[in-house]
Amino acid sequence: MREYLLTLCITAAVTYLLTGPVRKFAIVAGAMPEIRARDVHREPTPRLGGIAMFFGLCAGLLVADHLKNLNEVFANSNEPRALLSGAALIWLIGVLDDKFEIDALIKLGGQMIAAGVMVMQGLTILWLPIPGVGLVALTQWQGTLLTVALVVITINAVNFVDGLDGLAAGMVCIASAAFFLYAYRIWYSYGIEAAAPATLFAAILMGMCMGFLPHNMHPARIFMGDSGSMLIGLVLAAGAISITGQIDPDVMNLFTGSPRNTVHQTVPVFIPLLLPLTIIAIPAADLVLAIVRRTWRGQSPFAADRGHLHHRLLEVGHSHSRAVLIMYFWSALIAFGALAYSVNSGAMWSVLAIAALSAVGLVLLLLPRFTPRAPRWAEHFVPPRYRRRKAAAAAVPDGSPVTHETASAGEPDEAREHRAPAAAGVSGANGATAIGARPRLLDRREAESSR
């Protein structure tokens, strides 16, 4: 566990430290597209955050290769190398898309090629445990098609949900945390070394998301872009493929006793089939609804619109931050609910807890105007929008001039979220002027254009 935690921390640190320089590079390279009709941010924001995430992935794999126990993963399996090959290819396609916005069909072809590269190096589904049937071996073509389909679906599900600041990175981080606990339990409790690669992938994926989130939370200073969303989607799919199609359930010695006990005992075998789906349940639902909606309207399934789940939450009246937190809540409920069921499928408390938390989530959905306020003892540890108005008003001394920042300090979160979009390059806006060099860059561009 210590080596997994060390790998996670190194990955998070490298990703966090590189995101700042990558942001400056993205601004200089011009990877900062204009605001589109479906966007919710108010000012052009640089992309290419996936560059920092990819180097965090490389750092995590490099550190794990030099650790005493995790080195056995690289010695006994070719899956880490397969992951790195597929990740490098999908990352390169994402970088090109962030800069030049390549066609959707070309991206789809690149995703299939990246999945095929991983299959050629051994990261593929070999068999499936089917309830009531047992272990079903797959042919080479069946395993390849199933692996490619799972990779493409997961990548696009994560890419579709990447519409609000911190949403995709946070949801994938929650999903990878649940997946790490499940894979670590299979590896540690049952002593199955084949689960070690999936555990390593989940730890590295958590580090990538945790390192990027401080830069991507609302108001975001940088977006991960397709180079980041497709990358973390591929890593998430690789872990699911590794633990689903590479582990032999017979090694667990679970198929004993009465049929009823066998069903309960074999839940850890069948959960890998469901856990990847529960992890991406909300993104997958958003993906299916988007395809049905666009096809019904006579549009291309890849045509972008403002009908995603996070857009609907904003239309209901939720603020940007609250919409993200609600999506976090439902992702954690589904992923950790499936994890709790895999640990003890016969416990009634898990079912009751999931039902109670679902009721709480429904209440949160019906109260879009509710503004949470932190207690007074915690006001110094939370953003200003969660502090009480008296505390915000006391921060402005009497007689002092009211500036843009002080005027918005006590403004409700919903009012700030629904203000008119700021023009690109306006000083004091949240996204593009987070570093000092940004206004000077804009002034220089304006001076050159005037010439």
Short mmCIF file of C-alpha atoms in Angstrom, two decimals:
data_model
loop_
_atom_site.label_atom_id
_atom_site.label_comp_id
_atom_site.label_asym_id
_atom_site.label_seq_id
_atom_site.Cartn_x
_atom_site.Cartn_y
_atom_site.Cartn_z
CA MET A 1 0.00 0.00 0.00
CA ARG A 2 2.86 2.41 0.75
CA GLU A 3 4.30 1.96 -2.71
CA TYR A 4 0.91 2.54 -4.30
CA LEU A 5 0.48 5.71 -2.23
CA LEU A 6 3.98 6.87 -3.17
CA THR A 7 3.21 6.33 -6.85
CA LEU A 8 -0.05 8.25 -6.46
CA CYS A 9 1.68 11.19 -4.74
CA ILE A 10 4.47 11.38 -7.32
CA THR A 11 1.95 11.33 -10.17
CA ALA A 12 -0.14 14.04 -8.52
CA ALA A 13 2.90 16.21 -7.77
CA VAL A 14 4.29 16.01 -11.32
CA THR A 15 0.88 16.75 -12.83
CA TYR A 16 0.28 19.68 -10.49
CA LEU A 17 3.72 21.25 -11.03
CA LEU A 18 3.63 20.90 -14.82
CA THR A 19 0.13 22.29 -15.29
CA GLY A 20 1.25 25.90 -14.71
CA PRO A 21 3.99 25.86 -17.37
CA VAL A 22 1.68 23.94 -19.72
CA ARG A 23 -0.91 26.69 -19.30
CA LYS A 24 1.58 29.35 -20.36
CA PHE A 25 2.64 27.19 -23.30
CA ALA A 26 -1.00 26.75 -24.37
CA ILE A 27 -1.53 30.52 -24.34
CA VAL A 28 1.58 31.13 -26.42
CA ALA A 29 0.70 28.29 -28.82
CA GLY A 30 -2.78 29.70 -29.32
CA ALA A 31 -4.60 26.64 -27.97
CA MET A 32 -7.29 28.90 -26.55
CA PRO A 33 -10.37 28.76 -28.79
CA GLU A 34 -13.12 31.33 -28.75
CA ILE A 35 -16.24 30.75 -26.67
CA ARG A 36 -18.77 28.56 -28.46
CA ALA A 37 -22.55 28.59 -28.12
CA ARG A 38 -22.55 25.47 -25.94
CA ASP A 39 -19.80 26.66 -23.57
CA VAL A 40 -20.61 27.84 -20.05
CA HIS A 41 -17.40 29.72 -19.25
CA ARG A 42 -17.30 33.48 -19.81
CA GLU A 43 -13.83 33.96 -21.25
CA PRO A 44 -11.50 32.00 -23.57
CA THR A 45 -9.47 29.57 -21.46
CA PRO A 46 -6.35 27.66 -22.57
CA ARG A 47 -6.56 23.93 -23.14
CA LEU A 48 -3.85 21.26 -23.52
CA GLY A 49 -4.00 20.32 -19.83
CA GLY A 50 -3.65 16.72 -20.98
CA ILE A 51 0.06 17.37 -21.57
CA ALA A 52 0.68 17.67 -17.83
CA MET A 53 -1.53 14.65 -17.15
CA PHE A 54 0.37 12.51 -19.65
CA PHE A 55 3.73 13.36 -18.11
CA GLY A 56 2.23 12.59 -14.71
CA LEU A 57 1.28 9.17 -16.07
CA CYS A 58 4.82 8.63 -17.34
CA ALA A 59 6.28 9.70 -13.99
CA GLY A 60 3.98 7.33 -12.11
CA LEU A 61 4.92 4.37 -14.28
CA LEU A 62 8.63 5.25 -14.03
CA VAL A 63 8.54 5.45 -10.24
CA ALA A 64 6.55 2.22 -9.93
CA ASP A 65 9.09 0.43 -12.15
CA HIS A 66 11.86 1.29 -9.66
CA LEU A 67 9.99 0.26 -6.51
CA LYS A 68 10.76 -3.12 -4.99
CA ASN A 69 7.29 -4.68 -5.00
CA LEU A 70 5.65 -2.85 -7.90
CA ASN A 71 8.59 -3.73 -10.13
CA GLU A 72 7.14 -7.25 -10.27
CA VAL A 73 4.16 -5.85 -12.18
CA PHE A 74 6.47 -4.82 -15.01
CA ALA A 75 8.44 -8.06 -14.81
CA ASN A 76 5.43 -10.39 -14.89
CA SER A 77 3.09 -8.45 -17.19
CA ASN A 78 3.31 -6.43 -20.37
CA GLU A 79 0.16 -4.46 -19.51
CA PRO A 80 1.92 -1.29 -18.23
CA ARG A 81 3.81 -1.02 -21.50
CA ALA A 82 0.61 -1.63 -23.46
CA LEU A 83 -1.09 1.13 -21.48
CA LEU A 84 1.76 3.57 -22.13
CA SER A 85 1.71 2.84 -25.87
CA GLY A 86 -2.03 3.33 -26.20
CA ALA A 87 -1.97 6.40 -23.94
CA ALA A 88 0.79 8.04 -25.98
CA LEU A 89 -1.17 7.56 -29.20
CA ILE A 90 -4.48 8.83 -27.85
CA TRP A 91 -2.73 11.73 -26.14
CA LEU A 92 -1.09 12.80 -29.40
CA ILE A 93 -4.45 12.75 -31.17
CA GLY A 94 -5.94 14.81 -28.36
CA VAL A 95 -3.18 17.40 -28.53
CA LEU A 96 -3.74 17.81 -32.27
CA ASP A 97 -7.46 18.18 -31.69
CA ASP A 98 -6.97 20.79 -28.96
CA LYS A 99 -4.87 22.85 -31.34
CA PHE A 100 -6.42 22.23 -34.77
CA GLU A 101 -9.85 20.69 -33.92
CA ILE A 102 -9.65 17.62 -36.14
CA ASP A 103 -12.72 15.79 -37.45
CA ALA A 104 -14.74 13.59 -35.09
CA LEU A 105 -14.43 10.52 -37.34
CA ILE A 106 -10.65 10.88 -37.35
CA LYS A 107 -10.67 10.96 -33.56
CA LEU A 108 -12.87 7.86 -33.49
CA GLY A 109 -10.45 6.06 -35.77
CA GLY A 110 -7.55 7.10 -33.57
CA GLN A 111 -9.34 5.76 -30.50
CA MET A 112 -9.84 2.41 -32.19
CA ILE A 113 -6.20 2.30 -33.25
CA ALA A 114 -5.04 3.09 -29.70
CA ALA A 115 -7.22 0.28 -28.37
CA GLY A 116 -5.83 -2.04 -31.03
CA VAL A 117 -2.27 -1.18 -30.00
CA MET A 118 -3.05 -2.22 -26.43
CA VAL A 119 -4.66 -5.45 -27.65
CA MET A 120 -1.57 -6.31 -29.72
CA GLN A 121 0.57 -6.00 -26.58
CA GLY A 122 -1.60 -8.27 -24.45
CA LEU A 123 -4.05 -5.91 -22.74
CA THR A 124 -7.24 -7.61 -23.86
CA ILE A 125 -10.23 -9.53 -22.53
CA LEU A 126 -9.52 -13.27 -22.62
CA TRP A 127 -12.63 -14.62 -20.91
CA LEU A 128 -15.83 -13.52 -19.26
CA PRO A 129 -17.49 -14.92 -16.12
CA ILE A 130 -21.16 -15.28 -17.06
CA PRO A 131 -23.73 -15.86 -14.25
CA GLY A 132 -25.37 -19.26 -14.59
CA VAL A 133 -22.90 -20.36 -17.25
CA GLY A 134 -19.46 -20.01 -15.70
CA LEU A 135 -16.22 -19.01 -17.34
CA VAL A 136 -16.57 -18.42 -21.09
CA ALA A 137 -13.39 -18.26 -23.13
CA LEU A 138 -13.38 -15.75 -25.97
CA THR A 139 -11.79 -16.15 -29.34
CA GLN A 140 -9.13 -13.69 -30.43
CA TRP A 141 -11.56 -11.71 -32.58
CA GLN A 142 -14.25 -11.66 -29.90
CA GLY A 143 -11.80 -10.45 -27.27
CA THR A 144 -10.40 -7.80 -29.62
CA LEU A 145 -13.82 -6.43 -30.61
CA LEU A 146 -15.04 -6.38 -27.00
CA THR A 147 -11.87 -4.64 -25.81
CA VAL A 148 -11.99 -1.99 -28.55
CA ALA A 149 -15.68 -1.36 -27.89
CA LEU A 150 -15.13 -0.91 -24.14
CA VAL A 151 -12.21 1.48 -24.71
CA VAL A 152 -14.08 3.61 -27.25
CA ILE A 153 -17.24 3.80 -25.13
CA THR A 154 -15.33 4.78 -21.99
CA ILE A 155 -13.24 7.41 -23.78
CA ASN A 156 -16.27 9.09 -25.34
CA ALA A 157 -18.30 8.87 -22.14
CA VAL A 158 -15.61 10.77 -20.25
CA ASN A 159 -15.16 13.18 -23.14
CA PHE A 160 -18.89 13.96 -23.27
CA VAL A 161 -19.10 14.74 -19.55
CA ASP A 162 -16.18 17.19 -19.73
CA GLY A 163 -18.35 20.29 -19.88
CA LEU A 164 -17.95 22.06 -16.52
CA ASP A 165 -14.90 23.12 -14.56
CA GLY A 166 -13.52 20.15 -12.64
CA LEU A 167 -16.37 17.82 -13.62
CA ALA A 168 -14.59 15.14 -15.68
CA ALA A 169 -11.43 15.07 -13.54
CA GLY A 170 -13.43 14.87 -10.30
CA MET A 171 -15.81 12.16 -11.51
CA VAL A 172 -12.97 10.03 -12.87
CA CYS A 173 -11.02 10.54 -9.62
CA ILE A 174 -14.00 9.29 -7.61
CA ALA A 175 -14.44 6.35 -9.97
CA SER A 176 -10.76 5.42 -9.85
CA ALA A 177 -10.78 5.57 -6.04
CA ALA A 178 -13.61 3.02 -5.92
CA PHE A 179 -11.89 0.91 -8.54
CA PHE A 180 -8.59 1.04 -6.63
CA LEU A 181 -10.23 -0.25 -3.47
CA TYR A 182 -11.86 -3.09 -5.37
CA ALA A 183 -8.70 -4.09 -7.28
CA TYR A 184 -6.54 -3.83 -4.17
CA ARG A 185 -8.96 -6.12 -2.30
CA ILE A 186 -8.74 -8.72 -5.08
CA TRP A 187 -4.94 -8.48 -5.08
CA TYR A 188 -4.39 -8.41 -1.32
CA SER A 189 -7.23 -10.54 0.07
CA TYR A 190 -7.12 -13.31 -2.52
CA GLY A 191 -3.41 -13.06 -3.29
CA ILE A 192 -3.99 -12.76 -7.04
CA GLU A 193 -1.02 -11.04 -8.66
CA ALA A 194 -2.94 -10.56 -11.91
CA ALA A 195 -4.93 -7.79 -10.18
CA ALA A 196 -1.77 -5.76 -9.48
CA PRO A 197 -1.69 -3.95 -12.89
CA ALA A 198 -5.28 -2.77 -12.50
CA THR A 199 -4.51 -1.55 -8.98
CA LEU A 200 -1.49 0.36 -10.27
CA PHE A 201 -3.50 1.92 -13.11
CA ALA A 202 -6.17 3.11 -10.67
CA ALA A 203 -3.58 4.66 -8.33
CA ILE A 204 -1.89 6.51 -11.19
CA LEU A 205 -5.24 7.70 -12.54
CA MET A 206 -6.16 9.10 -9.13
CA GLY A 207 -2.86 10.97 -9.02
CA MET A 208 -3.39 12.44 -12.49
CA CYS A 209 -6.83 13.77 -11.59
CA MET A 210 -5.86 15.01 -8.12
CA GLY A 211 -2.88 16.89 -9.51
CA PHE A 212 -4.93 18.58 -12.22
CA LEU A 213 -8.05 19.44 -10.20
CA PRO A 214 -6.57 22.44 -8.28
CA HIS A 215 -6.02 24.18 -11.63
CA ASN A 216 -9.34 23.08 -13.10
CA MET A 217 -11.83 23.81 -10.33
CA HIS A 218 -14.23 26.70 -10.92
CA PRO A 219 -13.12 29.20 -12.07
CA ALA A 220 -10.82 27.06 -14.19
CA ARG A 221 -7.44 28.44 -15.19
CA ILE A 222 -6.91 25.69 -17.78
CA PHE A 223 -8.98 22.94 -19.41
CA MET A 224 -7.74 19.40 -19.91
CA GLY A 225 -9.10 19.36 -23.47
CA ASP A 226 -9.48 16.19 -25.50
CA SER A 227 -5.83 15.41 -24.80
CA GLY A 228 -6.76 14.95 -21.14
CA SER A 229 -10.32 13.62 -21.29
CA MET A 230 -9.50 10.89 -23.81
CA LEU A 231 -6.34 10.01 -21.88
CA ILE A 232 -8.04 9.46 -18.53
CA GLY A 233 -10.87 7.60 -20.27
CA LEU A 234 -8.37 5.20 -21.82
CA VAL A 235 -6.58 4.61 -18.49
CA LEU A 236 -9.91 3.92 -16.79
CA ALA A 237 -10.87 1.44 -19.50
CA ALA A 238 -7.47 -0.26 -19.32
CA GLY A 239 -7.91 -0.97 -15.61
CA ALA A 240 -11.39 -2.43 -16.18
CA ILE A 241 -10.13 -4.63 -19.03
CA SER A 242 -7.18 -5.84 -16.98
CA ILE A 243 -9.17 -6.97 -13.96
CA THR A 244 -12.16 -8.30 -15.94
CA GLY A 245 -10.55 -10.32 -18.68
CA GLN A 246 -7.21 -11.29 -17.18
CA ILE A 247 -8.17 -12.78 -13.77
CA ASP A 248 -9.25 -16.40 -13.58
CA PRO A 249 -12.19 -16.65 -11.13
CA ASP A 250 -11.28 -20.27 -10.34
CA VAL A 251 -8.20 -19.01 -8.51
CA MET A 252 -10.46 -17.44 -5.88
CA ASN A 253 -11.91 -20.88 -4.96
CA LEU A 254 -15.37 -19.41 -4.63
CA PHE A 255 -17.43 -22.01 -6.47
CA THR A 256 -18.23 -24.15 -3.42
CA GLY A 257 -21.24 -24.85 -1.23
CA SER A 258 -24.93 -24.55 -2.02
CA PRO A 259 -26.14 -22.66 -5.10
CA ARG A 260 -27.36 -19.80 -2.90
CA ASN A 261 -24.02 -19.43 -1.15
CA THR A 262 -22.21 -19.74 -4.46
CA VAL A 263 -24.18 -16.81 -5.87
CA HIS A 264 -23.25 -14.62 -2.89
CA GLN A 265 -19.63 -15.73 -2.87
CA THR A 266 -19.10 -15.17 -6.58
CA VAL A 267 -20.19 -11.52 -6.45
CA PRO A 268 -16.51 -10.36 -6.53
CA VAL A 269 -16.17 -12.31 -9.78
CA PHE A 270 -19.13 -10.69 -11.51
CA ILE A 271 -18.60 -7.19 -10.12
CA PRO A 272 -15.79 -6.45 -12.63
CA LEU A 273 -18.43 -6.74 -15.34
CA LEU A 274 -20.62 -4.18 -13.57
CA LEU A 275 -18.14 -1.94 -11.77
CA PRO A 276 -16.75 -0.30 -14.93
CA LEU A 277 -20.33 0.39 -16.00
CA THR A 278 -21.28 1.82 -12.60
CA ILE A 279 -18.13 3.92 -12.57
CA ILE A 280 -19.12 5.59 -15.85
CA ALA A 281 -22.87 5.24 -15.26
CA ILE A 282 -23.59 8.97 -15.41
CA PRO A 283 -21.22 9.71 -18.33
CA ALA A 284 -22.55 6.65 -20.18
CA ALA A 285 -26.14 7.74 -19.60
CA ASP A 286 -25.24 11.21 -20.85
CA LEU A 287 -23.61 9.63 -23.92
CA VAL A 288 -26.68 7.51 -24.75
CA LEU A 289 -29.09 10.39 -24.22
CA ALA A 290 -26.96 12.68 -26.41
CA ILE A 291 -26.87 10.15 -29.27
CA VAL A 292 -30.65 9.56 -29.08
CA ARG A 293 -31.37 13.30 -28.84
CA ARG A 294 -29.19 14.27 -31.78
CA THR A 295 -30.35 11.39 -33.96
CA TRP A 296 -33.99 12.24 -33.22
CA ARG A 297 -33.34 15.79 -34.39
CA GLY A 298 -31.72 14.57 -37.58
CA GLN A 299 -28.24 15.68 -36.47
CA SER A 300 -24.98 13.82 -36.37
CA PRO A 301 -24.35 11.92 -33.09
CA PHE A 302 -21.07 13.87 -32.85
CA ALA A 303 -22.72 17.29 -33.23
CA ALA A 304 -22.19 19.31 -30.05
CA ASP A 305 -25.12 20.88 -28.22
CA ARG A 306 -26.21 22.18 -24.82
CA GLY A 307 -28.39 19.24 -23.85
CA HIS A 308 -25.99 17.37 -21.58
CA LEU A 309 -26.87 16.58 -17.98
CA HIS A 310 -24.66 19.34 -16.58
CA HIS A 311 -26.28 21.86 -18.92
CA ARG A 312 -29.71 20.75 -17.67
CA LEU A 313 -28.62 21.30 -14.06
CA LEU A 314 -27.59 24.85 -14.92
CA GLU A 315 -30.92 25.47 -16.65
CA VAL A 316 -32.81 24.23 -13.59
CA GLY A 317 -31.12 26.94 -11.55
CA HIS A 318 -28.10 25.30 -9.97
CA SER A 319 -24.88 27.27 -9.90
CA HIS A 320 -21.76 26.04 -11.64
CA SER A 321 -20.14 24.75 -8.45
CA ARG A 322 -23.31 23.12 -7.14
CA ALA A 323 -23.97 21.33 -10.44
CA VAL A 324 -20.48 19.85 -10.29
CA LEU A 325 -20.95 18.76 -6.66
CA ILE A 326 -24.26 17.09 -7.50
CA MET A 327 -22.60 15.12 -10.30
CA TYR A 328 -19.82 14.17 -7.87
CA PHE A 329 -22.42 12.97 -5.38
CA TRP A 330 -24.20 10.69 -7.81
CA SER A 331 -20.94 9.29 -9.19
CA ALA A 332 -19.70 8.47 -5.70
CA LEU A 333 -23.05 6.96 -4.71
CA ILE A 334 -23.15 4.60 -7.69
CA ALA A 335 -19.46 3.62 -7.67
CA PHE A 336 -19.05 3.11 -3.92
CA GLY A 337 -22.51 1.52 -3.71
CA ALA A 338 -21.38 -1.17 -6.15
CA LEU A 339 -18.15 -1.51 -4.17
CA ALA A 340 -20.04 -2.00 -0.90
CA TYR A 341 -22.25 -4.62 -2.52
CA SER A 342 -19.19 -6.50 -3.76
CA VAL A 343 -17.79 -6.65 -0.21
CA ASN A 344 -20.99 -7.97 1.37
CA SER A 345 -23.87 -8.60 -0.99
CA GLY A 346 -26.14 -9.88 1.78
CA ALA A 347 -25.92 -6.83 4.07
CA MET A 348 -29.18 -4.93 4.29
CA TRP A 349 -27.45 -1.82 5.63
CA SER A 350 -25.78 -1.17 2.29
CA VAL A 351 -29.12 -1.21 0.45
CA LEU A 352 -30.72 1.08 3.05
CA ALA A 353 -27.77 3.48 2.97
CA ILE A 354 -27.88 3.71 -0.82
CA ALA A 355 -31.65 4.34 -0.72
CA ALA A 356 -31.24 7.06 1.93
CA LEU A 357 -28.44 8.79 0.05
CA SER A 358 -30.46 8.62 -3.16
CA ALA A 359 -33.29 10.43 -1.39
CA VAL A 360 -30.82 13.08 -0.24
CA GLY A 361 -29.58 13.48 -3.81
CA LEU A 362 -33.12 13.93 -5.11
CA VAL A 363 -33.74 16.63 -2.49
CA LEU A 364 -30.58 18.43 -3.62
CA LEU A 365 -31.79 18.32 -7.21
CA LEU A 366 -35.09 19.95 -6.18
CA LEU A 367 -33.44 22.79 -4.22
CA PRO A 368 -31.43 24.70 -6.82
CA ARG A 369 -31.68 27.99 -4.91
CA PHE A 370 -30.32 26.63 -1.67
CA THR A 371 -26.94 28.26 -0.97
CA PRO A 372 -24.81 26.32 1.52
CA ARG A 373 -23.02 28.42 4.11
CA ALA A 374 -20.10 27.21 6.16
CA PRO A 375 -20.14 27.62 9.96
CA ARG A 376 -18.26 30.62 11.29
CA TRP A 377 -15.36 28.55 12.61
CA ALA A 378 -14.74 27.19 9.07
CA GLU A 379 -15.13 30.43 7.10
CA HIS A 380 -11.38 30.90 6.73
CA PHE A 381 -11.05 27.47 5.05
CA VAL A 382 -13.74 27.78 2.35
CA PRO A 383 -14.12 30.01 -0.75
CA PRO A 384 -15.79 33.42 -0.18
CA ARG A 385 -19.03 32.34 -1.87
CA TYR A 386 -19.69 29.88 0.97
CA ARG A 387 -19.15 32.44 3.74
CA ARG A 388 -21.88 34.39 5.45
CA ARG A 389 -22.74 37.79 4.04
CA LYS A 390 -21.81 39.55 7.25
CA ALA A 391 -18.32 38.17 7.05
CA ALA A 392 -18.04 39.25 3.41
CA ALA A 393 -19.36 42.75 4.21
CA ALA A 394 -16.99 43.13 7.14
CA ALA A 395 -14.08 42.47 4.82
CA VAL A 396 -14.73 45.84 3.10
CA PRO A 397 -13.72 48.73 5.43
CA ASP A 398 -15.96 51.78 5.69
CA GLY A 399 -15.15 54.52 3.25
CA SER A 400 -13.02 52.34 1.01
CA PRO A 401 -13.77 52.28 -2.71
CA VAL A 402 -15.88 49.39 -3.93
CA THR A 403 -14.00 47.52 -6.66
CA HIS A 404 -15.08 44.65 -8.89
CA GLU A 405 -13.58 42.12 -6.50
CA THR A 406 -15.09 43.57 -3.32
CA ALA A 407 -18.48 44.02 -4.94
CA SER A 408 -18.60 40.36 -5.95
CA ALA A 409 -17.32 39.09 -2.59
CA GLY A 410 -20.74 39.18 -0.96
CA GLU A 411 -22.68 38.52 -4.14
CA PRO A 412 -24.62 35.26 -4.17
CA ASP A 413 -23.13 32.43 -6.15
CA GLU A 414 -26.09 32.25 -8.52
CA ALA A 415 -25.86 35.94 -9.40
CA ARG A 416 -22.20 35.64 -10.31
CA GLU A 417 -22.89 32.52 -12.37
CA HIS A 418 -25.56 34.22 -14.48
CA ARG A 419 -23.77 37.47 -15.18
CA ALA A 420 -23.21 38.38 -18.81
CA PRO A 421 -20.11 36.81 -20.35
CA ALA A 422 -17.01 38.94 -20.18
CA ALA A 423 -15.29 39.84 -23.40
CA ALA A 424 -12.05 38.08 -24.17
CA GLY A 425 -9.08 39.85 -22.71
CA VAL A 426 -10.99 41.87 -20.09
CA SER A 427 -8.76 42.40 -17.07
CA GLY A 428 -10.08 40.89 -13.88
CA ALA A 429 -12.08 38.08 -15.47
CA ASN A 430 -11.58 34.68 -13.95
CA GLY A 431 -10.19 32.42 -16.61
CA ALA A 432 -7.53 33.92 -18.81
CA THR A 433 -5.99 36.54 -16.53
CA ALA A 434 -4.96 34.22 -13.71
CA ILE A 435 -1.27 34.85 -14.39
CA GLY A 436 0.43 38.17 -14.69
CA ALA A 437 1.82 37.66 -18.18
CA ARG A 438 -1.62 37.21 -19.74
CA PRO A 439 -2.67 40.91 -20.03
CA ARG A 440 0.72 41.84 -21.44
CA LEU A 441 0.35 39.13 -24.07
CA LEU A 442 -3.05 40.47 -25.06
CA ASP A 443 -1.75 44.05 -25.23
CA ARG A 444 1.09 42.93 -27.45
CA ARG A 445 -1.31 41.14 -29.78
CA GLU A 446 -3.57 44.18 -29.95
CA ALA A 447 -0.59 46.42 -30.71
CA GLU A 448 0.52 44.09 -33.52
CA SER A 449 -2.98 43.92 -34.97
CA SER A 450 -3.29 47.71 -34.96
CA ARG A 451 -0.18 47.99 -37.04
#
